[in-house]
PDB file of C-alpha atoms in Angstrom:
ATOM      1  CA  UNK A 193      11.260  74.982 -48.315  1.00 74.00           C
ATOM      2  CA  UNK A 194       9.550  77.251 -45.899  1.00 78.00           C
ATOM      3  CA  UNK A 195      11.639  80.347 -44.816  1.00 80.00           C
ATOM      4  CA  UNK A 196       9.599  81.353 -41.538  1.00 86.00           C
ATOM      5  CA  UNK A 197      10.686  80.561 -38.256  1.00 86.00           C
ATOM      6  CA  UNK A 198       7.021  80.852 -37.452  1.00 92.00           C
ATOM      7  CA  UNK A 199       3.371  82.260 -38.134  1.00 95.00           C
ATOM      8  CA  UNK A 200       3.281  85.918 -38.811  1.00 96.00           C
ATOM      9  CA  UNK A 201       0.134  87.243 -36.985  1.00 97.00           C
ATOM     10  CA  UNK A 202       1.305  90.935 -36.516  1.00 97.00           C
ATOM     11  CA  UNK A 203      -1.547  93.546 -38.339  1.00 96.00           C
ATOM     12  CA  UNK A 204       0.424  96.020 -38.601  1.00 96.00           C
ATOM     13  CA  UNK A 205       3.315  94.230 -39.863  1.00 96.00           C
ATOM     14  CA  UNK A 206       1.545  92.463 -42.266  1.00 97.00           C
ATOM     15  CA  UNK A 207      -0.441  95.487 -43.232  1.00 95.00           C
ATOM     16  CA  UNK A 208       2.713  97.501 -44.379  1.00 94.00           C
ATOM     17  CA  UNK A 209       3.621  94.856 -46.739  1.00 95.00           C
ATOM     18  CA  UNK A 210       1.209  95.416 -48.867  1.00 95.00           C
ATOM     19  CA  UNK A 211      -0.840  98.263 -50.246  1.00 92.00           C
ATOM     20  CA  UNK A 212      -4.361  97.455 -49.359  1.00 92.00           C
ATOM     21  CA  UNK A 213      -5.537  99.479 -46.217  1.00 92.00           C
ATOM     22  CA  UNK A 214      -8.365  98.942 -43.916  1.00 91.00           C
ATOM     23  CA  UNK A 215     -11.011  98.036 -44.340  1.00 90.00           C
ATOM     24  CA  UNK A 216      -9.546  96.457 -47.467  1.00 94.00           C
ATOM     25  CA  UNK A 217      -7.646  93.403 -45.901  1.00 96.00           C
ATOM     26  CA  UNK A 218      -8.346  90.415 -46.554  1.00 97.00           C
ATOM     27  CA  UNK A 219      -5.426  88.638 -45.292  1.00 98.00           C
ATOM     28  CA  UNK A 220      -4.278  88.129 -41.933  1.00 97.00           C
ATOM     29  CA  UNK A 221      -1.436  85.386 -41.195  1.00 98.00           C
ATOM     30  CA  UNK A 222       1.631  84.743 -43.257  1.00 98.00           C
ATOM     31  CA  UNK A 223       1.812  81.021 -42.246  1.00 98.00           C
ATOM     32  CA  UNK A 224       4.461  79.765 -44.816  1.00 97.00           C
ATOM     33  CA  UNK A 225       6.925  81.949 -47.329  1.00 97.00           C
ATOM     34  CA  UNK A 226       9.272  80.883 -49.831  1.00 96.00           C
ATOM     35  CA  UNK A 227      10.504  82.078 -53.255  1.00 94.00           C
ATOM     36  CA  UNK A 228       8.046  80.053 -55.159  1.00 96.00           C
ATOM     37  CA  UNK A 229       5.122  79.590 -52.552  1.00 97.00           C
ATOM     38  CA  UNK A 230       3.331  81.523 -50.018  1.00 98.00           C
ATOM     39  CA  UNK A 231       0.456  80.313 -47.308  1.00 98.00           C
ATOM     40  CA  UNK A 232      -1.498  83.122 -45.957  1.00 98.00           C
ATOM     41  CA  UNK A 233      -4.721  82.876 -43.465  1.00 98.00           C
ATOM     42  CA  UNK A 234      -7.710  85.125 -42.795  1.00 98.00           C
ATOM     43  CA  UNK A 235     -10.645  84.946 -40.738  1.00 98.00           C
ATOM     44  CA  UNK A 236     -13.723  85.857 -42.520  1.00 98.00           C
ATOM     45  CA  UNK A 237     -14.582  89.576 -39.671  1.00 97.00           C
ATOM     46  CA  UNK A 238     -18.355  89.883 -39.978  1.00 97.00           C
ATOM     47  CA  UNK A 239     -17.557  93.889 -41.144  1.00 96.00           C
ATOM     48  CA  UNK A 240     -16.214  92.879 -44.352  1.00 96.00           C
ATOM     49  CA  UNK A 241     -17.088  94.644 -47.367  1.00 96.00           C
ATOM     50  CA  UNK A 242     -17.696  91.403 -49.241  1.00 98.00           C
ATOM     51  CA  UNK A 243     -19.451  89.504 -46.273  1.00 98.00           C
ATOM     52  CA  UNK A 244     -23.393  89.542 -47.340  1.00 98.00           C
ATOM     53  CA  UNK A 245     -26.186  87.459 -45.218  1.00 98.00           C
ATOM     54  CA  UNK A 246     -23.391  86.111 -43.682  1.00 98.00           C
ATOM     55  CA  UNK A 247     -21.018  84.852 -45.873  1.00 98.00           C
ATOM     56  CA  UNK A 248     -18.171  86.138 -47.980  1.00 98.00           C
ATOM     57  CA  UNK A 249     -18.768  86.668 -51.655  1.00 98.00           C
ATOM     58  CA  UNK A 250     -16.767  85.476 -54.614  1.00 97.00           C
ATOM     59  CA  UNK A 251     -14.874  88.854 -55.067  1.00 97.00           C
ATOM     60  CA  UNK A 252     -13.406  88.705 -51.625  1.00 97.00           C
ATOM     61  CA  UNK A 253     -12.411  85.350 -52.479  1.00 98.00           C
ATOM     62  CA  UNK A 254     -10.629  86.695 -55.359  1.00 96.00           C
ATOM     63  CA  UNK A 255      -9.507  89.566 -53.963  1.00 95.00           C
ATOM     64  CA  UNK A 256      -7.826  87.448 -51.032  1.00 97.00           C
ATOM     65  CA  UNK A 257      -6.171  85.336 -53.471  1.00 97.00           C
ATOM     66  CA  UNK A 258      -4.676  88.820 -54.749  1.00 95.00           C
ATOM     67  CA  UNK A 259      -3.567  90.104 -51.937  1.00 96.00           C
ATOM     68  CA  UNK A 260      -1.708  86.833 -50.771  1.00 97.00           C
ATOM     69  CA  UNK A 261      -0.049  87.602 -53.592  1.00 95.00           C
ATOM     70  CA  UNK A 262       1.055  91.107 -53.059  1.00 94.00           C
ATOM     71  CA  UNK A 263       2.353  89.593 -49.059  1.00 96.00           C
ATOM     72  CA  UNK A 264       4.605  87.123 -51.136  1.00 95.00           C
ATOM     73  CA  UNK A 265       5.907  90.556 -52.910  1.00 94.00           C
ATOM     74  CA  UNK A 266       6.100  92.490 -50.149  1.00 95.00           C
ATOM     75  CA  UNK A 267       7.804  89.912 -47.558  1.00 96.00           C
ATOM     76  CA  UNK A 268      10.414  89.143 -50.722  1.00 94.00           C
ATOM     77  CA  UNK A 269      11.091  92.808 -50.773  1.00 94.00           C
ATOM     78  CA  UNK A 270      11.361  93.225 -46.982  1.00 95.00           C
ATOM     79  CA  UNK A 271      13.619  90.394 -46.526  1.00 95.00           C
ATOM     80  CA  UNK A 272      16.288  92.492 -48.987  1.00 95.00           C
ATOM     81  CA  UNK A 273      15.341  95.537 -46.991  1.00 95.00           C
ATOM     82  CA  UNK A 274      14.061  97.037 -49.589  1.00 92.00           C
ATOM     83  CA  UNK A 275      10.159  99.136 -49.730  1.00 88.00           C
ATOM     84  CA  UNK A 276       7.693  97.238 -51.913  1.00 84.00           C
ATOM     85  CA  UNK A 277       6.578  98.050 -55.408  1.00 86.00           C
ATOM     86  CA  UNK A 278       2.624  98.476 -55.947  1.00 86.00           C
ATOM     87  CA  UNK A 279       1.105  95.999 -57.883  1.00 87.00           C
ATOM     88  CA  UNK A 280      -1.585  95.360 -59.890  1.00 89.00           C
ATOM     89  CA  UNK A 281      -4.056  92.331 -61.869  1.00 90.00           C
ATOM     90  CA  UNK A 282      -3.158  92.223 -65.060  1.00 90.00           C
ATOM     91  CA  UNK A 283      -5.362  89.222 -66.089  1.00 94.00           C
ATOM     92  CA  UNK A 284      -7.389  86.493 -64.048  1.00 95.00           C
ATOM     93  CA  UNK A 285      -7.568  83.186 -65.812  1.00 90.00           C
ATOM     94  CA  UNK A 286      -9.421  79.916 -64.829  1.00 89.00           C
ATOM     95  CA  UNK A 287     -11.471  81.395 -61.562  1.00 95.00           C
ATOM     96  CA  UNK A 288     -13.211  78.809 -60.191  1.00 97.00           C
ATOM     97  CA  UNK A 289     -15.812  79.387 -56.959  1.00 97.00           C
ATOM     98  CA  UNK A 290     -17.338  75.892 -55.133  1.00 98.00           C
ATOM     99  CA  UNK A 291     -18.241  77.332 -52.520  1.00 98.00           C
ATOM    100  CA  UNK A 292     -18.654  80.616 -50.313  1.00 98.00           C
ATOM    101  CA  UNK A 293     -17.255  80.829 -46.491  1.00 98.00           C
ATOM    102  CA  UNK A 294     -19.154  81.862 -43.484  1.00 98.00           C
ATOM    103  CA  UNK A 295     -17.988  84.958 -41.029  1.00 98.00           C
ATOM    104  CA  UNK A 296     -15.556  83.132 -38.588  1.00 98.00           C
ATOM    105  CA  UNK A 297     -14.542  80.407 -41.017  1.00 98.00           C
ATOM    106  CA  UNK A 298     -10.600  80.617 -41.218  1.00 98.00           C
ATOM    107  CA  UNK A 299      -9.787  80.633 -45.306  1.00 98.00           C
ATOM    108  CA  UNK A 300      -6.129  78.981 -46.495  1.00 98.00           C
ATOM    109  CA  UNK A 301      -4.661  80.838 -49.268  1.00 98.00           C
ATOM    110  CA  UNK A 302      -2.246  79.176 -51.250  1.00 98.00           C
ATOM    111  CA  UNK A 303      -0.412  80.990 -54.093  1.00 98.00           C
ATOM    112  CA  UNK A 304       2.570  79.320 -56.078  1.00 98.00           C
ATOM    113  CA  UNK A 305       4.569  81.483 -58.180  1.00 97.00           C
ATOM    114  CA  UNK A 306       4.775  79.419 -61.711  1.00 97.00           C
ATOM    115  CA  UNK A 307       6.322  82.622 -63.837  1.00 95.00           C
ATOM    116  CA  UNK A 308       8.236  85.405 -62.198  1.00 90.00           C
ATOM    117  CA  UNK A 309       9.968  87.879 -65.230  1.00 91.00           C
ATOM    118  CA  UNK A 310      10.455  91.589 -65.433  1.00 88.00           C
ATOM    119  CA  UNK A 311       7.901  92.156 -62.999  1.00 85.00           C
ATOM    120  CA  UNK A 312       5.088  89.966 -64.520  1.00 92.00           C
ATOM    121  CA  UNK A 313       4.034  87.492 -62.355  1.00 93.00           C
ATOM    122  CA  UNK A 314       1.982  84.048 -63.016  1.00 96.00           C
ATOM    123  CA  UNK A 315       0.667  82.019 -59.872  1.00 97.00           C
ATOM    124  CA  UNK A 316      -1.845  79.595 -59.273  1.00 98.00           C
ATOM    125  CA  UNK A 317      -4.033  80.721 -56.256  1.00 98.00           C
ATOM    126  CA  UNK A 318      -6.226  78.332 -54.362  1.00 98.00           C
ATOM    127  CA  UNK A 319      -8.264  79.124 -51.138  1.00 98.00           C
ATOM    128  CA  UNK A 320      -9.484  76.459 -48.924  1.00 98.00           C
ATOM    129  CA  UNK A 321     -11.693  76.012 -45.712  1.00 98.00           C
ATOM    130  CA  UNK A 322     -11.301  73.496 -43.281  1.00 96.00           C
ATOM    131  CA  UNK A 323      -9.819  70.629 -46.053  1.00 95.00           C
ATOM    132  CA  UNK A 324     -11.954  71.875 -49.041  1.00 97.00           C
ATOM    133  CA  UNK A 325     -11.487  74.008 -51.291  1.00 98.00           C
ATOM    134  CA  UNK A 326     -13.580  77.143 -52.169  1.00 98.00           C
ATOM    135  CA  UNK A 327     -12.190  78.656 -55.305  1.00 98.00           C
ATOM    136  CA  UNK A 328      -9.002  78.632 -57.169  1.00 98.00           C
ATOM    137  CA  UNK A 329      -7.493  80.637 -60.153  1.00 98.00           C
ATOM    138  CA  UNK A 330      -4.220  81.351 -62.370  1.00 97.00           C
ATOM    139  CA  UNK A 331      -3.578  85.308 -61.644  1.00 96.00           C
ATOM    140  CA  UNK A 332      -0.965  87.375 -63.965  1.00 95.00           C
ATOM    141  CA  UNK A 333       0.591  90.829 -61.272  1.00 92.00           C
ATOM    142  CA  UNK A 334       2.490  93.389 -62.672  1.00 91.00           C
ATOM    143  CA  UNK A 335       4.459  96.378 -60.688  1.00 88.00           C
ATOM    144  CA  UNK A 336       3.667  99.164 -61.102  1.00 82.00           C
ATOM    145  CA  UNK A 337       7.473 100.647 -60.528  1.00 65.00           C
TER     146      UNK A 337
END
């Protein structure tokens, strides 16, 4: 069941639930939240630090799938009203890349939450592009406090 009312588009909202800063974003929508599932967007900006010759490497790929899930953490924590932990990768399992996005292509993240215990996380991340999809992964988070 999605909890949002609607699409969060807000920067600086979205920027101060989690602990990347700029020019280390690579999210920028929270399109669907739940306890066990979170939808984020981003538009590939032709200043990113993992856009080369025009489209966005695998690492920003990854790194998007991370952050999505650090917004799931963060918008959990700010719907108790409570400031976010910092969190980290503790283990990336089963990356997959198809393909690579071009600047202005809107990426899909999808993360589901399949462990959630003491602060260790498991989810299954996949990004897609206009239907397909462009890489996928299990990810294992741990906070930091």
């Amino acid at each position: 069941m999605n909890l949002l009312k609607e699409t969060i588009t807000d920067q600086e909202f979205l920027q101060n639930l989690i602990p990347q800063k700029p020019p280390f974003i690579m999210v920028g929508k929270l399109l669907q939240y739940s306890d066990t599932k979170i939808v984020s967007g981003f538009i590939v900006p032709e200043d990113n630090l993992f856009v080369f010759e025009n489209r966005f490497m695998a690492p920003g790929l990854i790194e998007n799938m991370a952050q999505t899930v650090a917004l799931h953490t963060g918008y959990k924590y700010y719907l108790t009203q409570k400031p976010a932990p910092t969190g980290y990768i503790g283990a990336i399992k089963k990356a997959t890349v198809n393909a690579l996005p071009f600047v202005g292509q809107e990426l899909e993240t999808t993360v589901e939450i399949l462990h959630d215990i003491m602060g260790i996380t498991l989810v299954s991340a996949t990004v897609t592009c206009e239907g397909i999809v462009l890489a996928s992964s299990e990810m294992k988070t741990a906070l930091a406090n």
